[in-house]
CSV table of C-alpha atoms in Angstrom, one decimal:
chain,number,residue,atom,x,y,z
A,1,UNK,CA,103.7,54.8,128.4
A,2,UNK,CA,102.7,57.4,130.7
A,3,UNK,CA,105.7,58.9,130.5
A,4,UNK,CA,105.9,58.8,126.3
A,5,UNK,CA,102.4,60.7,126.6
A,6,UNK,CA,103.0,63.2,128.6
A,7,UNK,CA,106.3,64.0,126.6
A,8,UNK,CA,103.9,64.1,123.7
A,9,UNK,CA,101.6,66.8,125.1
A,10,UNK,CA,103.9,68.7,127.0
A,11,UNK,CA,103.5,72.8,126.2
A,12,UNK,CA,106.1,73.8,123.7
A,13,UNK,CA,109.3,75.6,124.9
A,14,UNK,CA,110.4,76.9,121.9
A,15,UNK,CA,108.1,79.4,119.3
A,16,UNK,CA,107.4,77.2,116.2
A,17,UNK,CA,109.2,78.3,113.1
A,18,UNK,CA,106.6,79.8,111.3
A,19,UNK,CA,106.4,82.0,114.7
A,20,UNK,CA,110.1,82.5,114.5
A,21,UNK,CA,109.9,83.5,110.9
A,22,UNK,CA,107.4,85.9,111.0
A,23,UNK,CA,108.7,87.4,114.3
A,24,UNK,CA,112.2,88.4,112.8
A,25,UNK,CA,110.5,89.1,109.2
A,26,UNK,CA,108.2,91.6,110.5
A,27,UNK,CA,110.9,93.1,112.9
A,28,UNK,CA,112.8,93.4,109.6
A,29,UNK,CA,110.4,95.3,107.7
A,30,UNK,CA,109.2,97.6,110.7
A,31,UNK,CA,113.2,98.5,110.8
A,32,UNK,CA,113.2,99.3,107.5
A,33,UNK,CA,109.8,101.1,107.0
A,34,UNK,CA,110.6,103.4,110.1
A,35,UNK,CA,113.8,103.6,108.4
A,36,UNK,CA,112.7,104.6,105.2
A,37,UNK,CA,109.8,106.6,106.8
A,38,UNK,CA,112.2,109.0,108.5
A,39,UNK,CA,114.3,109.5,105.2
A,40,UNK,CA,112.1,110.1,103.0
A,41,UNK,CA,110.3,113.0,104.9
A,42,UNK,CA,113.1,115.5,104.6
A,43,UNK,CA,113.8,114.6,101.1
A,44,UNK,CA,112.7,117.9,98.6
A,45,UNK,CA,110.4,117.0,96.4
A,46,UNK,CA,111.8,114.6,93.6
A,47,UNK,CA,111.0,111.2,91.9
A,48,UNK,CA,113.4,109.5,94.9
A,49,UNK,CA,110.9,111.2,97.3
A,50,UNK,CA,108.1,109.6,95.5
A,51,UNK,CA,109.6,106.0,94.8
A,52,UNK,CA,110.0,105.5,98.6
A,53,UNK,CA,107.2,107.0,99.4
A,54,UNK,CA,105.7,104.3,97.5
A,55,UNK,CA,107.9,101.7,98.3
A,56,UNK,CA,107.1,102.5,102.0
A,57,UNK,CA,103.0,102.3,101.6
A,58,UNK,CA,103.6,99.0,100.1
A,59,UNK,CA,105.7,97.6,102.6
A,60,UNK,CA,102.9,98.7,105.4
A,61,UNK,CA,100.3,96.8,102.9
A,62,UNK,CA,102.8,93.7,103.5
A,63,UNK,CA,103.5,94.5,106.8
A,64,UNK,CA,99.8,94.5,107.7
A,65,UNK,CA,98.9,91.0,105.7
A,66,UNK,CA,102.0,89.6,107.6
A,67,UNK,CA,101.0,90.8,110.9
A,68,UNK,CA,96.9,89.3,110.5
A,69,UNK,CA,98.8,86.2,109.2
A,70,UNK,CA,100.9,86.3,112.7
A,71,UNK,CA,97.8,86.7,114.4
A,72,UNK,CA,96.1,84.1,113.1
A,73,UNK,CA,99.1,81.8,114.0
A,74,UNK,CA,99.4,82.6,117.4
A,75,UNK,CA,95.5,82.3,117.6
A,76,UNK,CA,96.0,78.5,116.6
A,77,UNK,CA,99.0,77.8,118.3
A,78,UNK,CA,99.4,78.7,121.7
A,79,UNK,CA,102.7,80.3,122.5
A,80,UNK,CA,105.4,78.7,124.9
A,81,UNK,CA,104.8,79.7,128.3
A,82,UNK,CA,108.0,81.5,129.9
A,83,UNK,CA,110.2,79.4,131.4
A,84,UNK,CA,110.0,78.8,135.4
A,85,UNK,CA,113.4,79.9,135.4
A,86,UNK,CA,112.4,83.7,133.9
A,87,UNK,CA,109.2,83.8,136.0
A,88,UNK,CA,110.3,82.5,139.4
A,89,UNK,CA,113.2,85.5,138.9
A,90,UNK,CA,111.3,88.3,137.2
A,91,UNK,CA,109.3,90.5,139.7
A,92,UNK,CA,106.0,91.0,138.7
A,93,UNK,CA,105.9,94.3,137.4
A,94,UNK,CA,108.1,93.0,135.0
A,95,UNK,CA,105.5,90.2,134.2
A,96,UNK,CA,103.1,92.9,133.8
A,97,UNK,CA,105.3,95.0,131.4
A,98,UNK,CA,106.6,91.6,129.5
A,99,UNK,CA,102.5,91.3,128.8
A,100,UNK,CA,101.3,94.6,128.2
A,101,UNK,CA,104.1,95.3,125.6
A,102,UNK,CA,103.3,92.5,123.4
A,103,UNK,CA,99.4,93.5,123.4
A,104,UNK,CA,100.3,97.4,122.4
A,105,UNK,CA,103.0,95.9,120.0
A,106,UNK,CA,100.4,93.7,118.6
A,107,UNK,CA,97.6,97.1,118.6
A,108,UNK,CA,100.1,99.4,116.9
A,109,UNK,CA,100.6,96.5,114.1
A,110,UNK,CA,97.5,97.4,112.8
A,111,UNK,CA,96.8,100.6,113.7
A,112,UNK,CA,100.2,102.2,112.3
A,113,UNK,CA,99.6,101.0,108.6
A,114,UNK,CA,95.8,101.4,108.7
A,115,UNK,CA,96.3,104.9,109.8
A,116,UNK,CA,98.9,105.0,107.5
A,117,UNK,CA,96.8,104.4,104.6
A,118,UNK,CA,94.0,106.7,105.7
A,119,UNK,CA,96.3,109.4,105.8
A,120,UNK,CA,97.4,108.5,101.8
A,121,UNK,CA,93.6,107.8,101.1
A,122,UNK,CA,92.4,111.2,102.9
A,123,UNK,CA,96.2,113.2,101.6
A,124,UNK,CA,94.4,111.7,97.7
A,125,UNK,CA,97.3,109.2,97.0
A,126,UNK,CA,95.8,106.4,96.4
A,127,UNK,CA,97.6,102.9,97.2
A,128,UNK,CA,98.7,100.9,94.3
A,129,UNK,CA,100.3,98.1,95.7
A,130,UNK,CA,103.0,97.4,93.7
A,131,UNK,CA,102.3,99.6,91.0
A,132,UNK,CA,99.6,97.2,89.6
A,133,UNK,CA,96.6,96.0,92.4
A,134,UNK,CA,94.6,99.8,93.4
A,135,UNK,CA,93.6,99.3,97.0
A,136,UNK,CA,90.2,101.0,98.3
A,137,UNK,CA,90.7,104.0,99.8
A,138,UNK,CA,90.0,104.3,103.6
A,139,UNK,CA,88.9,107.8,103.7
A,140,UNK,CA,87.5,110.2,101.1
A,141,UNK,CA,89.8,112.8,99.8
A,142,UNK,CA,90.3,115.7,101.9
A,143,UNK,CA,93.1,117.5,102.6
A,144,UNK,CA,91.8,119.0,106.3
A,145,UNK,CA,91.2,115.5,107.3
A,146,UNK,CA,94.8,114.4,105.9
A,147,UNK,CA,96.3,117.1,108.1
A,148,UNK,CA,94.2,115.5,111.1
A,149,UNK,CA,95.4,111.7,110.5
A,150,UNK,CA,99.4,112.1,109.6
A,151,UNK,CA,100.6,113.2,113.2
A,152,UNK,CA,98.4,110.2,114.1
A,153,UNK,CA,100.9,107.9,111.7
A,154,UNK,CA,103.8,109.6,113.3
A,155,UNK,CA,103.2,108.9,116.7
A,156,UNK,CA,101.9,105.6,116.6
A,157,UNK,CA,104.7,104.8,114.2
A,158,UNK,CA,107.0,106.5,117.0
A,159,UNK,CA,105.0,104.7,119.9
A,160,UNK,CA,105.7,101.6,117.8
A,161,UNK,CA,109.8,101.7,117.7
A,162,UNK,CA,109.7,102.9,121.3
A,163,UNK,CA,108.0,99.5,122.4
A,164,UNK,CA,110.1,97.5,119.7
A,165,UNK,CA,113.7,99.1,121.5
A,166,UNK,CA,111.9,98.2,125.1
A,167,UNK,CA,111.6,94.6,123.6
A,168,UNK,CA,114.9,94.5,122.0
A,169,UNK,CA,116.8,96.1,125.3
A,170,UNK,CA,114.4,93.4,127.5
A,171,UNK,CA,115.8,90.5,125.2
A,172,UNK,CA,119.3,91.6,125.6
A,173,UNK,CA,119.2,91.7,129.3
A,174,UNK,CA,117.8,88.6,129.3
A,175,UNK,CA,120.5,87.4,127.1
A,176,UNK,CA,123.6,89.0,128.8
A,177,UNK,CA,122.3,89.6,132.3
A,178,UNK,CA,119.9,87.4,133.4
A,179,UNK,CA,121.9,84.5,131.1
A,180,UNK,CA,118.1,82.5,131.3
A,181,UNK,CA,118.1,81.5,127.7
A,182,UNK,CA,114.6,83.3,127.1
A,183,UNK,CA,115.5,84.5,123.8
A,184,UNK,CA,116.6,81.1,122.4
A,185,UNK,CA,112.8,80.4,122.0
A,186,UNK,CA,112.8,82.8,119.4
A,187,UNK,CA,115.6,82.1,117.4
A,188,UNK,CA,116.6,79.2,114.7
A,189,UNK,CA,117.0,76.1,116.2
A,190,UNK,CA,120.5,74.7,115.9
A,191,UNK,CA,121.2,71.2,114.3
């Protein structure tokens, strides 16, 4: 009885799936909006440049829903702990840097599209998400101001893939070095 109880409460060692399905979704669409992002800043002027300017503000809309709708999750469902086998081998700098990545991941999820849309809302290109649903703008027209905010897009959006390749190359040498299963807590489960 004990025994069944205990089994019952035990933490979780896998993510749930709607963890796992928002993880990879939202490492989908940060790929593709940083993608995106850089290609459509060299385009000339054209209605390709404008389309995916477009397209990119309202994938950062979605992006930013997703991400409160992550954080909600992970608010109500704690996360598995890492494995003994990853923390009785990981020094703990490491620890450290496993911890503080996700928090500035987690930051730059909302500051990279808010201060996205500032920049479109100060630049005077309103958000339409989706071509039908005007969002408010952030900030009042104003070109000076516009001119302030987008490096502040760029580098956070910069400082953003940065910490995403740490994570990835982190993953991977825990996957291929390390061999401690740590990332098959993130992924499908396999029937």
């Amino acid at each position: 009885m004990t025994s069944a109880l205990s089994a019952n409460t035990a933490p979780p060692q896998r993510y749930s799936t709607v963890a796992i399905v928002l993880h990879w979704l939202l490492a989908l669409v940060i790929l593709g909006m940083f993608g995106v992002g850089v290609y459509m800043t060299d385009l000339p002027f054209s209605p390709l440049r404008l389309k995916l300017y477009n397209w990119h503000k309202w994938a950062g809309v979605t992006f930013l829903a997703l991400t409160v709708l992550r954080l909600m999750w992970r608010v109500t469902h704690r996360p598995p702990a890492l494995p003994v086998a990853v923390t009785r081998n990981m020094p703990s700098w490491q620890t450290r840097a496993h911890h503080a990545t996700h928090h500035v991941m987690y930051a730059l999820f909302f500051a990279v599209p808010l201060i996205g849309w500032a920049y479109s809302s100060a630049a005077g290109f309103p958000i339409v998400f989706f071509g039908q649903i005007p969002l408010p703008d952030l900030l009042p027209a104003n070109k000076a101001l516009a001119e302030l905010v987008k490096p502040l897009h760029e580098l956070t959006a910069l400082a953003l893939m940065a910490l995403a390749g740490l994570h990835i190359a982190a993953a991977f040498k825990h996957q291929l070095v390390d061999r401690d299963g740590l990332l098959s807590r993130m992924l499908p489960a396999r029937s």
